[in-house]
Short mmCIF file of C-alpha atoms in Angstrom, two decimals:
data_model
loop_
_atom_site.label_atom_id
_atom_site.label_comp_id
_atom_site.label_asym_id
_atom_site.label_seq_id
_atom_site.Cartn_x
_atom_site.Cartn_y
_atom_site.Cartn_z
CA UNK A 537 32.83 46.89 -6.82
CA UNK A 538 29.32 47.71 -5.54
CA UNK A 539 27.91 47.17 -9.03
CA UNK A 540 29.64 43.80 -9.18
CA UNK A 541 28.03 42.67 -5.92
CA UNK A 542 24.66 43.91 -7.15
CA UNK A 543 25.07 41.93 -10.37
CA UNK A 544 26.05 38.79 -8.46
CA UNK A 545 23.00 39.17 -6.21
CA UNK A 546 20.74 39.60 -9.23
CA UNK A 547 22.19 36.51 -10.88
CA UNK A 548 21.79 34.49 -7.70
CA UNK A 549 18.15 35.52 -7.46
CA UNK A 550 17.58 34.60 -11.08
CA UNK A 551 19.20 31.19 -10.63
CA UNK A 552 17.09 30.49 -7.53
CA UNK A 553 13.92 31.19 -9.51
CA UNK A 554 14.86 29.05 -12.50
CA UNK A 555 12.39 26.26 -13.23
CA UNK A 556 13.34 22.63 -13.81
CA UNK A 557 11.72 21.03 -16.84
CA UNK A 558 10.73 17.36 -16.66
CA UNK A 559 9.90 15.51 -19.87
CA UNK A 560 7.99 12.24 -19.60
CA UNK A 561 4.90 10.28 -20.59
CA UNK A 562 1.54 11.73 -19.59
CA UNK A 563 -1.61 9.61 -19.37
CA UNK A 564 -5.08 11.04 -18.85
CA UNK A 565 -7.88 9.01 -17.28
CA UNK A 566 -11.41 10.33 -17.79
CA UNK A 567 -13.98 8.74 -15.50
CA UNK A 568 -11.82 5.60 -15.40
CA UNK A 569 -11.16 5.42 -19.16
CA UNK A 570 -7.54 5.77 -20.27
CA UNK A 571 -6.36 7.90 -23.19
CA UNK A 572 -3.14 7.17 -25.12
CA UNK A 573 0.14 8.22 -23.50
CA UNK A 574 1.71 11.40 -24.88
CA UNK A 575 5.04 13.14 -24.33
CA UNK A 576 4.74 16.30 -22.22
CA UNK A 577 6.77 18.73 -20.14
CA UNK A 578 6.01 19.89 -16.59
CA UNK A 579 8.06 22.74 -15.18
CA UNK A 580 8.65 22.98 -11.42
CA UNK A 581 9.97 26.16 -9.81
CA UNK A 582 10.88 26.49 -6.14
CA UNK A 583 9.98 29.81 -4.55
CA UNK A 584 11.89 31.74 -1.90
CA UNK A 585 9.31 30.82 0.75
CA UNK A 586 9.77 27.08 0.13
CA UNK A 587 6.61 26.62 -1.92
CA UNK A 588 6.60 25.47 -5.55
CA UNK A 589 4.91 26.36 -8.82
CA UNK A 590 3.94 23.64 -11.31
CA UNK A 591 3.32 24.49 -14.95
CA UNK A 592 1.81 22.15 -17.55
CA UNK A 593 1.63 24.08 -20.80
CA UNK A 594 -0.72 23.30 -23.68
CA UNK A 595 -2.70 20.56 -21.95
CA UNK A 596 -4.73 18.69 -24.58
CA UNK A 597 -7.12 15.81 -24.02
CA UNK A 598 -6.27 13.35 -26.78
CA UNK A 599 -8.80 10.60 -27.43
CA UNK A 600 -7.22 9.61 -30.76
CA UNK A 601 -4.99 11.17 -33.41
CA UNK A 602 -8.01 12.95 -34.88
CA UNK A 603 -10.11 13.53 -31.75
CA UNK A 604 -8.51 16.12 -29.47
CA UNK A 605 -9.80 18.70 -26.97
CA UNK A 606 -7.50 21.69 -26.29
CA UNK A 607 -7.85 22.54 -22.59
CA UNK A 608 -5.15 25.13 -21.88
CA UNK A 609 -2.21 25.76 -19.60
CA UNK A 610 -2.39 24.40 -16.06
CA UNK A 611 -0.50 26.72 -13.71
CA UNK A 612 -0.60 25.69 -10.04
CA UNK A 613 1.13 28.04 -7.59
CA UNK A 614 1.89 27.99 -3.86
CA UNK A 615 2.25 24.21 -3.73
CA UNK A 616 3.46 22.95 -0.35
CA UNK A 617 6.77 21.07 -0.43
CA UNK A 618 7.80 18.51 2.18
CA UNK A 619 11.41 17.34 1.89
CA UNK A 620 12.40 13.86 3.04
CA UNK A 621 16.00 13.07 2.24
CA UNK A 622 16.45 13.07 -1.54
CA UNK A 623 12.69 13.15 -2.14
CA UNK A 624 10.36 16.16 -2.10
CA UNK A 625 6.61 15.62 -1.78
CA UNK A 626 4.42 18.33 -3.34
CA UNK A 627 0.78 18.65 -2.26
CA UNK A 628 -2.04 21.15 -2.77
CA UNK A 629 -5.79 21.35 -3.17
CA UNK A 630 -7.01 24.63 -4.66
CA UNK A 631 -9.02 26.33 -7.37
CA UNK A 632 -7.14 27.62 -10.41
CA UNK A 633 -7.94 29.58 -13.54
CA UNK A 634 -6.89 27.66 -16.67
CA UNK A 635 -4.83 29.86 -18.96
CA UNK A 636 -4.81 29.73 -22.79
CA UNK A 637 -2.14 27.64 -24.49
CA UNK A 638 0.31 28.90 -27.09
CA UNK A 639 0.74 25.88 -29.36
CA UNK A 640 0.90 26.86 -33.05
CA UNK A 641 -2.13 25.74 -35.01
CA UNK A 642 -4.24 24.99 -31.92
CA UNK A 643 -7.05 27.38 -31.06
CA UNK A 644 -10.16 27.40 -28.91
CA UNK A 645 -8.69 26.54 -25.52
CA UNK A 646 -11.93 25.63 -23.75
CA UNK A 647 -10.46 25.63 -20.24
CA UNK A 648 -10.31 29.42 -20.29
CA UNK A 649 -14.12 29.57 -20.32
CA UNK A 650 -14.64 27.57 -17.13
CA UNK A 651 -13.77 30.02 -14.39
CA UNK A 652 -12.27 28.60 -11.16
CA UNK A 653 -11.53 24.87 -11.53
CA UNK A 654 -10.87 22.57 -8.51
CA UNK A 655 -7.42 20.96 -8.80
CA UNK A 656 -5.69 18.50 -6.48
CA UNK A 657 -1.95 17.88 -6.89
CA UNK A 658 0.19 15.14 -5.36
CA UNK A 659 3.70 14.94 -6.77
CA UNK A 660 7.10 13.55 -5.89
CA UNK A 661 10.50 14.79 -7.07
CA UNK A 662 13.36 12.33 -6.69
CA UNK A 663 16.60 11.53 -8.55
CA UNK A 664 15.93 14.03 -11.36
CA UNK A 665 12.52 12.44 -11.93
CA UNK A 666 9.06 13.92 -11.41
CA UNK A 667 6.01 11.82 -10.71
CA UNK A 668 2.82 13.88 -10.60
CA UNK A 669 -0.82 13.02 -10.06
CA UNK A 670 -3.13 15.92 -10.95
CA UNK A 671 -6.88 15.53 -10.43
CA UNK A 672 -9.17 18.03 -12.15
CA UNK A 673 -12.95 18.48 -11.96
CA UNK A 674 -13.72 19.59 -15.50
CA UNK A 675 -17.08 19.93 -17.31
CA UNK A 676 -18.66 17.26 -15.09
CA UNK A 677 -15.77 14.85 -15.72
CA UNK A 678 -13.28 13.44 -13.22
CA UNK A 679 -9.94 13.84 -14.97
CA UNK A 680 -6.78 12.25 -13.57
CA UNK A 681 -3.50 13.32 -15.15
CA UNK A 682 -0.58 10.99 -14.38
CA UNK A 683 2.89 12.16 -15.36
CA UNK A 684 6.11 10.14 -15.24
CA UNK A 685 4.42 7.05 -13.77
CA UNK A 686 6.90 4.59 -12.25
CA UNK A 687 4.31 2.92 -10.03
CA UNK A 688 2.10 1.24 -12.64
CA UNK A 689 2.79 -0.60 -15.90
CA UNK A 690 1.93 1.30 -19.06
CA UNK A 691 -1.19 0.11 -20.89
CA UNK A 692 -2.01 -2.33 -18.09
CA UNK A 693 -5.65 -2.10 -19.12
CA UNK A 694 -4.71 -3.56 -22.54
CA UNK A 695 -6.55 -0.85 -24.47
CA UNK A 696 -3.89 -0.03 -27.05
CA UNK A 697 -2.23 -2.38 -29.53
CA UNK A 698 0.15 -2.28 -32.46
CA UNK A 699 0.96 -4.74 -35.21
CA UNK A 700 4.10 -6.77 -34.52
CA UNK A 701 5.84 -8.44 -37.44
CA UNK A 702 8.24 -11.39 -37.47
CA UNK A 703 10.36 -12.25 -40.53
CA UNK A 704 11.88 -15.46 -41.77
CA UNK A 705 15.72 -15.48 -41.73
CA UNK A 706 15.84 -14.86 -45.50
CA UNK A 707 13.37 -12.00 -45.22
CA UNK A 708 11.04 -13.49 -47.82
CA UNK A 709 8.25 -14.49 -45.43
CA UNK A 710 6.62 -12.75 -42.52
CA UNK A 711 3.78 -13.06 -40.05
CA UNK A 712 1.94 -10.48 -37.97
CA UNK A 713 0.11 -10.44 -34.67
CA UNK A 714 -1.55 -7.96 -32.30
CA UNK A 715 0.81 -6.95 -29.52
CA UNK A 716 -0.27 -4.71 -26.62
CA UNK A 717 1.69 -1.48 -26.36
CA UNK A 718 4.34 -1.75 -23.62
CA UNK A 719 4.06 -5.58 -23.72
CA UNK A 720 5.85 -8.17 -25.85
CA UNK A 721 5.29 -11.61 -27.32
CA UNK A 722 7.08 -14.16 -29.54
CA UNK A 723 6.82 -11.67 -32.41
CA UNK A 724 9.49 -9.41 -30.88
CA UNK A 725 11.65 -12.08 -29.22
CA UNK A 726 15.42 -12.24 -29.03
CA UNK A 727 17.36 -15.40 -29.89
CA UNK A 728 18.08 -17.37 -33.07
CA UNK A 729 16.28 -15.80 -36.11
CA UNK A 730 15.03 -19.17 -37.37
CA UNK A 731 13.64 -20.05 -33.95
CA UNK A 732 12.05 -16.62 -33.56
CA UNK A 733 10.23 -17.12 -36.85
CA UNK A 734 9.25 -20.67 -35.90
CA UNK A 735 7.79 -19.41 -32.60
CA UNK A 736 6.09 -16.36 -34.09
CA UNK A 737 4.69 -17.38 -37.46
CA UNK A 738 1.65 -18.82 -35.68
CA UNK A 739 0.13 -15.84 -33.80
CA UNK A 740 -0.52 -16.32 -30.10
CA UNK A 741 -1.52 -12.78 -29.08
CA UNK A 742 -4.73 -11.00 -30.09
CA UNK A 743 -6.72 -7.90 -29.29
CA UNK A 744 -10.12 -8.90 -27.92
CA UNK A 745 -13.37 -7.05 -27.21
CA UNK A 746 -14.16 -9.51 -24.40
CA UNK A 747 -13.69 -7.50 -21.20
CA UNK A 748 -13.96 -8.27 -17.51
CA UNK A 749 -17.19 -7.40 -15.62
CA UNK A 750 -17.74 -3.65 -15.11
CA UNK A 751 -14.60 -2.75 -17.01
CA UNK A 752 -14.51 0.84 -18.23
CA UNK A 753 -12.26 -0.21 -21.11
CA UNK A 754 -13.25 -1.74 -24.42
CA UNK A 755 -10.60 -4.43 -24.93
CA UNK A 756 -8.45 -7.10 -23.33
CA UNK A 757 -5.59 -9.26 -24.57
CA UNK A 758 -6.17 -12.88 -25.60
CA UNK A 759 -3.33 -15.40 -25.37
CA UNK A 760 -3.61 -18.75 -27.15
CA UNK A 761 -1.38 -21.81 -27.21
CA UNK A 762 -0.76 -24.29 -30.01
CA UNK A 763 0.25 -27.94 -30.07
CA UNK A 764 3.66 -28.34 -31.74
CA UNK A 765 3.54 -32.16 -31.58
CA UNK A 766 6.92 -33.66 -30.64
CA UNK A 767 8.26 -30.24 -29.57
CA UNK A 768 5.50 -29.73 -26.99
CA UNK A 769 2.93 -26.98 -26.60
CA UNK A 770 3.85 -23.44 -27.56
CA UNK A 771 2.28 -21.51 -24.70
CA UNK A 772 0.70 -18.14 -25.35
CA UNK A 773 2.86 -15.66 -23.42
CA UNK A 774 3.32 -11.91 -23.00
CA UNK A 775 5.83 -10.02 -20.89
CA UNK A 776 6.87 -6.51 -19.94
CA UNK A 777 10.43 -7.60 -20.78
CA UNK A 778 11.53 -9.57 -23.82
CA UNK A 779 11.01 -13.18 -24.73
CA UNK A 780 13.98 -15.28 -25.80
CA UNK A 781 13.70 -18.27 -28.09
CA UNK A 782 16.76 -20.47 -27.65
CA UNK A 783 15.46 -23.97 -28.36
CA UNK A 784 12.84 -25.87 -30.34
CA UNK A 785 12.01 -27.72 -27.14
CA UNK A 786 9.45 -25.57 -25.36
CA UNK A 787 10.57 -26.60 -21.86
CA UNK A 788 14.23 -25.68 -22.46
CA UNK A 789 15.29 -22.93 -20.03
CA UNK A 790 16.89 -21.02 -22.91
CA UNK A 791 13.27 -20.13 -23.70
CA UNK A 792 12.51 -17.44 -21.13
CA UNK A 793 11.59 -13.81 -20.54
CA UNK A 794 14.14 -11.24 -19.45
CA UNK A 795 14.78 -7.56 -18.75
CA UNK A 796 17.87 -5.38 -18.75
CA UNK A 797 17.58 -1.59 -18.50
CA UNK A 798 20.92 -1.10 -20.25
CA UNK A 799 19.48 -2.41 -23.54
CA UNK A 800 18.40 0.18 -26.10
CA UNK A 801 16.38 -2.00 -28.50
CA UNK A 802 12.73 -1.07 -29.05
CA UNK A 803 9.75 -2.94 -30.51
CA UNK A 804 7.62 -2.07 -33.56
CA UNK A 805 5.80 0.56 -31.50
CA UNK A 806 9.01 2.18 -30.23
CA UNK A 807 8.62 0.78 -26.70
CA UNK A 808 11.69 -0.53 -24.83
CA UNK A 809 11.85 -4.14 -23.70
CA UNK A 810 11.49 -3.33 -20.02
CA UNK A 811 9.06 -1.66 -17.62
CA UNK A 812 10.34 0.83 -15.05
CA UNK A 813 9.17 0.27 -11.48
CA UNK A 814 10.33 2.48 -8.62
CA UNK A 815 7.47 1.62 -6.28
CA UNK A 816 7.01 -1.13 -3.73
CA UNK A 817 3.48 -2.36 -4.42
CA UNK A 818 1.81 -4.47 -1.77
CA UNK A 819 -0.11 -6.62 -4.22
CA UNK A 820 -0.93 -7.04 -7.89
CA UNK A 821 -4.52 -7.27 -9.07
CA UNK A 822 -5.37 -8.72 -12.48
CA UNK A 823 -8.48 -10.12 -14.16
CA UNK A 824 -8.21 -13.39 -16.11
CA UNK A 825 -10.55 -15.72 -18.01
CA UNK A 826 -9.00 -19.13 -18.68
CA UNK A 827 -10.16 -22.21 -20.58
CA UNK A 828 -8.27 -25.33 -21.69
CA UNK A 829 -9.08 -26.70 -25.12
CA UNK A 830 -8.60 -30.18 -23.74
CA UNK A 831 -8.66 -30.34 -19.92
CA UNK A 832 -5.26 -31.50 -18.69
CA UNK A 833 -5.45 -32.85 -15.15
CA UNK A 834 -1.66 -33.02 -14.82
CA UNK A 835 -1.01 -29.45 -16.04
CA UNK A 836 -4.27 -27.52 -15.44
CA UNK A 837 -2.95 -24.09 -14.46
CA UNK A 838 -2.21 -20.79 -16.19
CA UNK A 839 0.23 -18.41 -14.53
CA UNK A 840 0.94 -14.75 -13.77
CA UNK A 841 4.22 -13.66 -12.18
CA UNK A 842 5.87 -10.34 -11.42
CA UNK A 843 9.48 -9.84 -10.31
CA UNK A 844 10.69 -6.43 -9.13
CA UNK A 845 14.43 -6.18 -9.67
CA UNK A 846 17.21 -3.61 -9.86
CA UNK A 847 17.10 -3.36 -13.65
CA UNK A 848 20.23 -5.39 -14.34
CA UNK A 849 19.82 -8.65 -16.25
CA UNK A 850 17.18 -10.96 -14.85
CA UNK A 851 15.34 -13.86 -16.50
CA UNK A 852 12.27 -15.98 -15.78
CA UNK A 853 12.50 -18.98 -15.42
CA UNK A 854 15.77 -18.40 -13.57
CA UNK A 855 18.92 -20.16 -14.73
CA UNK A 856 20.74 -19.40 -11.46
CA UNK A 857 20.20 -17.71 -8.12
CA UNK A 858 19.71 -13.98 -8.75
CA UNK A 859 20.59 -11.47 -6.05
CA UNK A 860 19.08 -8.45 -7.80
CA UNK A 861 15.49 -9.29 -6.82
CA UNK A 862 13.50 -7.02 -4.50
CA UNK A 863 10.17 -8.88 -4.46
CA UNK A 864 8.00 -11.39 -6.30
CA UNK A 865 4.26 -11.87 -6.78
CA UNK A 866 3.34 -15.22 -8.33
CA UNK A 867 0.16 -17.18 -8.95
CA UNK A 868 1.02 -20.40 -10.80
CA UNK A 869 -2.28 -22.09 -9.98
CA UNK A 870 -4.87 -20.23 -12.05
CA UNK A 871 -7.69 -22.67 -12.63
CA UNK A 872 -10.21 -22.59 -15.45
CA UNK A 873 -13.15 -21.99 -13.09
CA UNK A 874 -15.51 -22.96 -15.93
CA UNK A 875 -14.17 -20.15 -18.08
CA UNK A 876 -15.51 -17.38 -15.80
CA UNK A 877 -13.71 -14.10 -15.21
CA UNK A 878 -11.60 -14.15 -12.03
CA UNK A 879 -10.16 -11.25 -10.09
CA UNK A 880 -6.76 -12.27 -8.74
CA UNK A 881 -5.11 -10.34 -5.89
CA UNK A 882 -1.52 -11.55 -5.60
CA UNK A 883 0.62 -10.27 -2.68
CA UNK A 884 4.25 -9.33 -3.18
CA UNK A 885 6.81 -11.25 -1.12
CA UNK A 886 9.60 -8.93 0.07
CA UNK A 887 10.77 -10.86 3.11
CA UNK A 888 12.26 -13.81 1.18
CA UNK A 889 14.53 -11.45 -0.79
CA UNK A 890 15.33 -8.99 2.00
CA UNK A 891 18.98 -10.06 2.19
CA UNK A 892 19.54 -8.94 -1.42
CA UNK A 893 19.19 -5.26 -0.43
CA UNK A 894 18.07 -4.65 -4.00
CA UNK A 895 16.69 -1.32 -5.15
CA UNK A 896 13.64 -1.73 -7.37
CA UNK A 897 13.98 -0.14 -10.80
CA UNK A 898 12.21 -2.59 -13.13
CA UNK A 899 9.39 -5.10 -13.05
CA UNK A 900 9.34 -8.23 -15.19
CA UNK A 901 5.76 -9.49 -15.57
CA UNK A 902 5.20 -12.76 -17.40
CA UNK A 903 1.73 -14.11 -18.22
CA UNK A 904 1.31 -17.52 -19.83
CA UNK A 905 -1.38 -20.03 -20.71
CA UNK A 906 0.36 -22.69 -18.66
CA UNK A 907 2.48 -22.62 -15.52
CA UNK A 908 4.71 -25.37 -16.92
CA UNK A 909 6.49 -24.49 -20.18
CA UNK A 910 5.52 -26.73 -23.08
CA UNK A 911 2.48 -28.17 -21.31
CA UNK A 912 -1.29 -27.73 -21.50
CA UNK A 913 -3.28 -27.94 -24.71
CA UNK A 914 -4.81 -25.49 -27.18
CA UNK A 915 -5.77 -23.07 -24.42
CA UNK A 916 -7.14 -19.52 -24.19
CA UNK A 917 -6.29 -16.92 -21.57
CA UNK A 918 -7.92 -13.48 -21.55
CA UNK A 919 -6.17 -10.83 -19.43
CA UNK A 920 -7.61 -7.45 -18.44
CA UNK A 921 -7.03 -4.50 -16.11
CA UNK A 922 -3.82 -5.24 -14.23
CA UNK A 923 -3.03 -2.89 -11.37
CA UNK A 924 -0.30 -2.52 -8.77
CA UNK A 925 -1.95 -1.87 -5.39
CA UNK A 926 -0.38 0.38 -2.76
CA UNK A 927 -1.87 0.29 0.75
CA UNK A 928 -2.47 3.42 2.83
CA UNK A 929 -3.74 2.49 6.30
CA UNK A 930 -2.13 2.82 9.70
CA UNK A 931 -2.05 -0.42 11.69
CA UNK A 932 -0.68 0.99 14.97
CA UNK A 933 0.28 4.37 16.43
CA UNK A 934 2.63 4.90 19.37
CA UNK A 935 2.95 8.21 21.21
CA UNK A 936 6.07 8.64 23.36
CA UNK A 937 6.25 4.88 23.70
CA UNK A 938 2.56 4.51 24.59
CA UNK A 939 0.53 2.47 22.13
CA UNK A 940 -3.01 3.57 21.41
CA UNK A 941 -5.28 0.91 22.87
CA UNK A 942 -8.11 -0.21 20.64
CA UNK A 943 -6.53 1.37 17.59
CA UNK A 944 -8.64 0.80 14.49
CA UNK A 945 -11.95 0.77 16.35
CA UNK A 946 -12.84 4.49 16.18
CA UNK A 947 -15.22 5.21 13.32
CA UNK A 948 -13.88 8.73 12.86
CA UNK A 949 -10.21 7.67 13.35
CA UNK A 950 -9.90 10.01 16.34
CA UNK A 951 -8.15 8.86 19.53
CA UNK A 952 -7.23 10.37 22.88
CA UNK A 953 -3.96 9.55 24.64
CA UNK A 954 -3.32 10.53 28.25
CA UNK A 955 0.27 11.44 29.12
CA UNK A 956 1.84 12.42 32.42
CA UNK A 957 2.16 16.10 33.23
CA UNK A 958 4.39 18.12 30.92
CA UNK A 959 4.61 15.14 28.54
CA UNK A 960 1.15 16.00 27.23
CA UNK A 961 2.55 18.20 24.47
CA UNK A 962 4.26 16.23 21.68
CA UNK A 963 6.16 16.75 18.44
CA UNK A 964 6.25 14.68 15.25
CA UNK A 965 9.39 12.94 16.54
CA UNK A 966 7.34 11.49 19.41
CA UNK A 967 4.97 9.67 17.04
CA UNK A 968 5.64 6.24 15.54
CA UNK A 969 3.20 5.03 12.88
CA UNK A 970 3.08 1.49 11.54
CA UNK A 971 1.31 0.98 8.21
CA UNK A 972 0.13 -1.81 5.94
CA UNK A 973 1.90 -0.26 2.96
CA UNK A 974 5.47 -1.30 2.16
CA UNK A 975 6.20 2.13 0.71
CA UNK A 976 3.45 4.17 2.36
CA UNK A 977 4.31 7.78 3.18
CA UNK A 978 3.44 9.21 6.61
CA UNK A 979 2.85 12.94 7.16
CA UNK A 980 2.53 14.20 10.74
CA UNK A 981 1.36 17.67 11.80
CA UNK A 982 1.17 18.72 15.47
CA UNK A 983 -0.49 21.71 17.07
CA UNK A 984 -0.29 22.53 20.78
CA UNK A 985 -3.68 23.23 22.36
CA UNK A 986 -4.32 26.10 24.77
CA UNK A 987 -5.89 24.04 27.54
CA UNK A 988 -5.19 23.54 31.22
CA UNK A 989 -2.50 20.90 31.54
CA UNK A 990 -1.41 21.32 27.93
CA UNK A 991 -1.57 18.77 25.15
CA UNK A 992 -1.43 18.52 21.38
CA UNK A 993 -3.71 17.74 18.49
CA UNK A 994 -1.85 15.50 16.06
CA UNK A 995 -3.01 14.96 12.48
CA UNK A 996 -1.50 11.90 10.79
CA UNK A 997 -1.95 11.28 7.07
CA UNK A 998 -0.92 7.96 5.55
CA UNK A 999 -0.43 8.27 1.78
CA UNK A 1000 -0.14 5.30 -0.55
CA UNK A 1001 3.24 5.25 -2.27
CA UNK A 1002 1.63 6.07 -5.62
CA UNK A 1003 -0.09 9.07 -3.94
CA UNK A 1004 -3.56 7.97 -5.07
CA UNK A 1005 -5.10 7.02 -1.72
CA UNK A 1006 -4.84 8.27 1.84
CA UNK A 1007 -6.23 7.86 5.34
CA UNK A 1008 -6.20 10.50 8.08
CA UNK A 1009 -6.01 9.92 11.84
CA UNK A 1010 -6.33 12.45 14.68
CA UNK A 1011 -4.62 11.87 18.03
CA UNK A 1012 -5.39 14.17 20.96
CA UNK A 1013 -2.76 14.02 23.70
CA UNK A 1014 -3.92 15.29 27.08
CA UNK A 1015 -2.58 15.61 30.64
CA UNK A 1016 -3.36 12.40 32.52
CA UNK A 1017 -3.42 14.32 35.84
CA UNK A 1018 -6.69 15.85 34.66
CA UNK A 1019 -8.26 12.56 33.61
CA UNK A 1020 -10.53 12.58 36.68
CA UNK A 1021 -11.94 15.93 35.63
CA UNK A 1022 -12.33 14.80 32.07
CA UNK A 1023 -14.21 11.70 33.18
CA UNK A 1024 -16.51 13.80 35.32
CA UNK A 1025 -17.38 16.11 32.43
CA UNK A 1026 -20.35 13.94 31.43
CA UNK A 1027 -22.24 15.87 34.10
CA UNK A 1028 -21.43 19.08 32.29
CA UNK A 1029 -23.52 18.19 29.26
CA UNK A 1030 -21.28 15.76 27.39
CA UNK A 1031 -17.58 15.28 26.71
CA UNK A 1032 -15.80 18.62 26.38
CA UNK A 1033 -12.30 20.06 26.65
CA UNK A 1034 -11.21 21.77 29.87
CA UNK A 1035 -10.92 25.50 29.34
CA UNK A 1036 -9.95 26.57 32.87
CA UNK A 1037 -9.66 25.20 36.42
CA UNK A 1038 -10.22 27.34 39.56
CA UNK A 1039 -9.61 26.56 43.22
CA UNK A 1040 -12.26 27.29 45.79
CA UNK A 1041 -10.80 30.80 46.26
CA UNK A 1042 -11.57 31.58 42.59
CA UNK A 1043 -7.93 31.50 41.55
CA UNK A 1044 -7.02 29.85 38.24
CA UNK A 1045 -4.62 26.94 38.66
CA UNK A 1046 -2.39 25.30 36.06
CA UNK A 1047 -1.54 22.10 37.93
CA UNK A 1048 -4.49 20.79 39.98
CA UNK A 1049 -3.66 18.41 42.82
CA UNK A 1050 -5.35 15.09 43.40
CA UNK A 1051 -7.75 15.04 46.37
CA UNK A 1052 -8.61 18.75 46.05
CA UNK A 1053 -11.91 20.30 44.98
CA UNK A 1054 -12.03 22.58 41.94
CA UNK A 1055 -14.48 24.51 39.80
CA UNK A 1056 -13.97 23.46 36.18
CA UNK A 1057 -15.02 25.47 33.14
CA UNK A 1058 -15.41 23.59 29.84
CA UNK A 1059 -15.21 24.68 26.22
CA UNK A 1060 -18.93 24.05 25.79
CA UNK A 1061 -19.70 26.78 28.33
CA UNK A 1062 -20.61 24.45 31.19
CA UNK A 1063 -19.06 24.59 34.67
CA UNK A 1064 -19.05 22.08 37.52
CA UNK A 1065 -17.48 21.40 40.91
CA UNK A 1066 -15.14 18.38 40.77
CA UNK A 1067 -12.98 16.52 43.25
CA UNK A 1068 -9.83 15.47 41.43
CA UNK A 1069 -9.26 11.77 42.16
#
């Protein structure tokens, strides 16, 4: 029987130490330049002390199919884990030694020659999904490894393209066009085969080397429209979902974009006809360059729209009222602006769709040469560097119901709050933080200070939902009964913390009384005689 219990204990220990493997797309950004997405595995193992180990085996920088740089195995241990409901946030900043990889046929793992390498990890485990952001300082390069990204749209810099082909219904004729990876055009539309071919045989989507100012990429996507005479203008359009061609009349609502996560179809590059989105971005930034072949005063605008929805069927333009919408960001008034590049920052509207109680799982982005289907002229719309923006600033902090006056004015983000008597010491539950980020994460750490009258030093970190940006605030709570002494400390050589208070008999006191005289010793070594007012 004793052996049986020993065996059970051993098995339990083994099970507790088992790692969970997550397989997903990994994208590397080197000094702002993206590399192609690759399939990778990150293993996460929870330790008995509540920390975690993250293992990325055989990490290779891949610039192209032929140009690769074997780095090695990234093994990050003792990662702090903070659990919040079904989500676990993993954070660490440390130096690691890169280990050699063990991939057959790959030799010369250069990471092993570097010695200690600074690594920063922010990761989130939720619903059997791992999102990880690993920043590495490597050979003078700033390398950002993003794994399992559900906060941005793949290839949103429009750097990678494939050839999309559309066939006539009899299969005897075909046409091709450039189509950005993870995005879709008429060439891969759903609908009637004859109409798909009619819409796609004239290409409307092209890879372009015209890029926005200061772009670190080398390409953008160019959308063009064509005049179909009686049928109207065929607008140049791309989407993260799928286009549907249901009518020869361009303005017919059966011509639309749509997404549905239950669909298993893929395009010529193997990409699904939807884009996952689990974040709640605050705005969408995109660069555009728009010109109309013939200026049209009645229909002068191009358009960009994004609809975050729950992943069930949704189409744009809508054919009914949809209740699966979480938020929308729309700019349907993009002017030509003399053909100059424009940076558009489009806020997401959550409030209008609050009653839907929708959970965001997909984002349907539609970009078109005209805001009105079938209108415009022979127009050109360049699109570059789209990004979902997640805010990370605190807008107000309340401590035990007391709001910090003048919040946002301190250059070092440090504030002092005076609380009555024993209330000076606080816990994280006593702190309420308001932020400008719809999905911003707030981390609060408190430490009691060993000072007369008590108090706490509170460190508040506001993380953007995508874990890429943060702001830190320090709140010092102190006993308001000692505020008179604190105010008098300017005579002691500058603002300083109270280390000890003595009555006139030389006895240390913990609770000074107003109207009495005391000798105060400060943390900067100064002493002074003070009447507590």
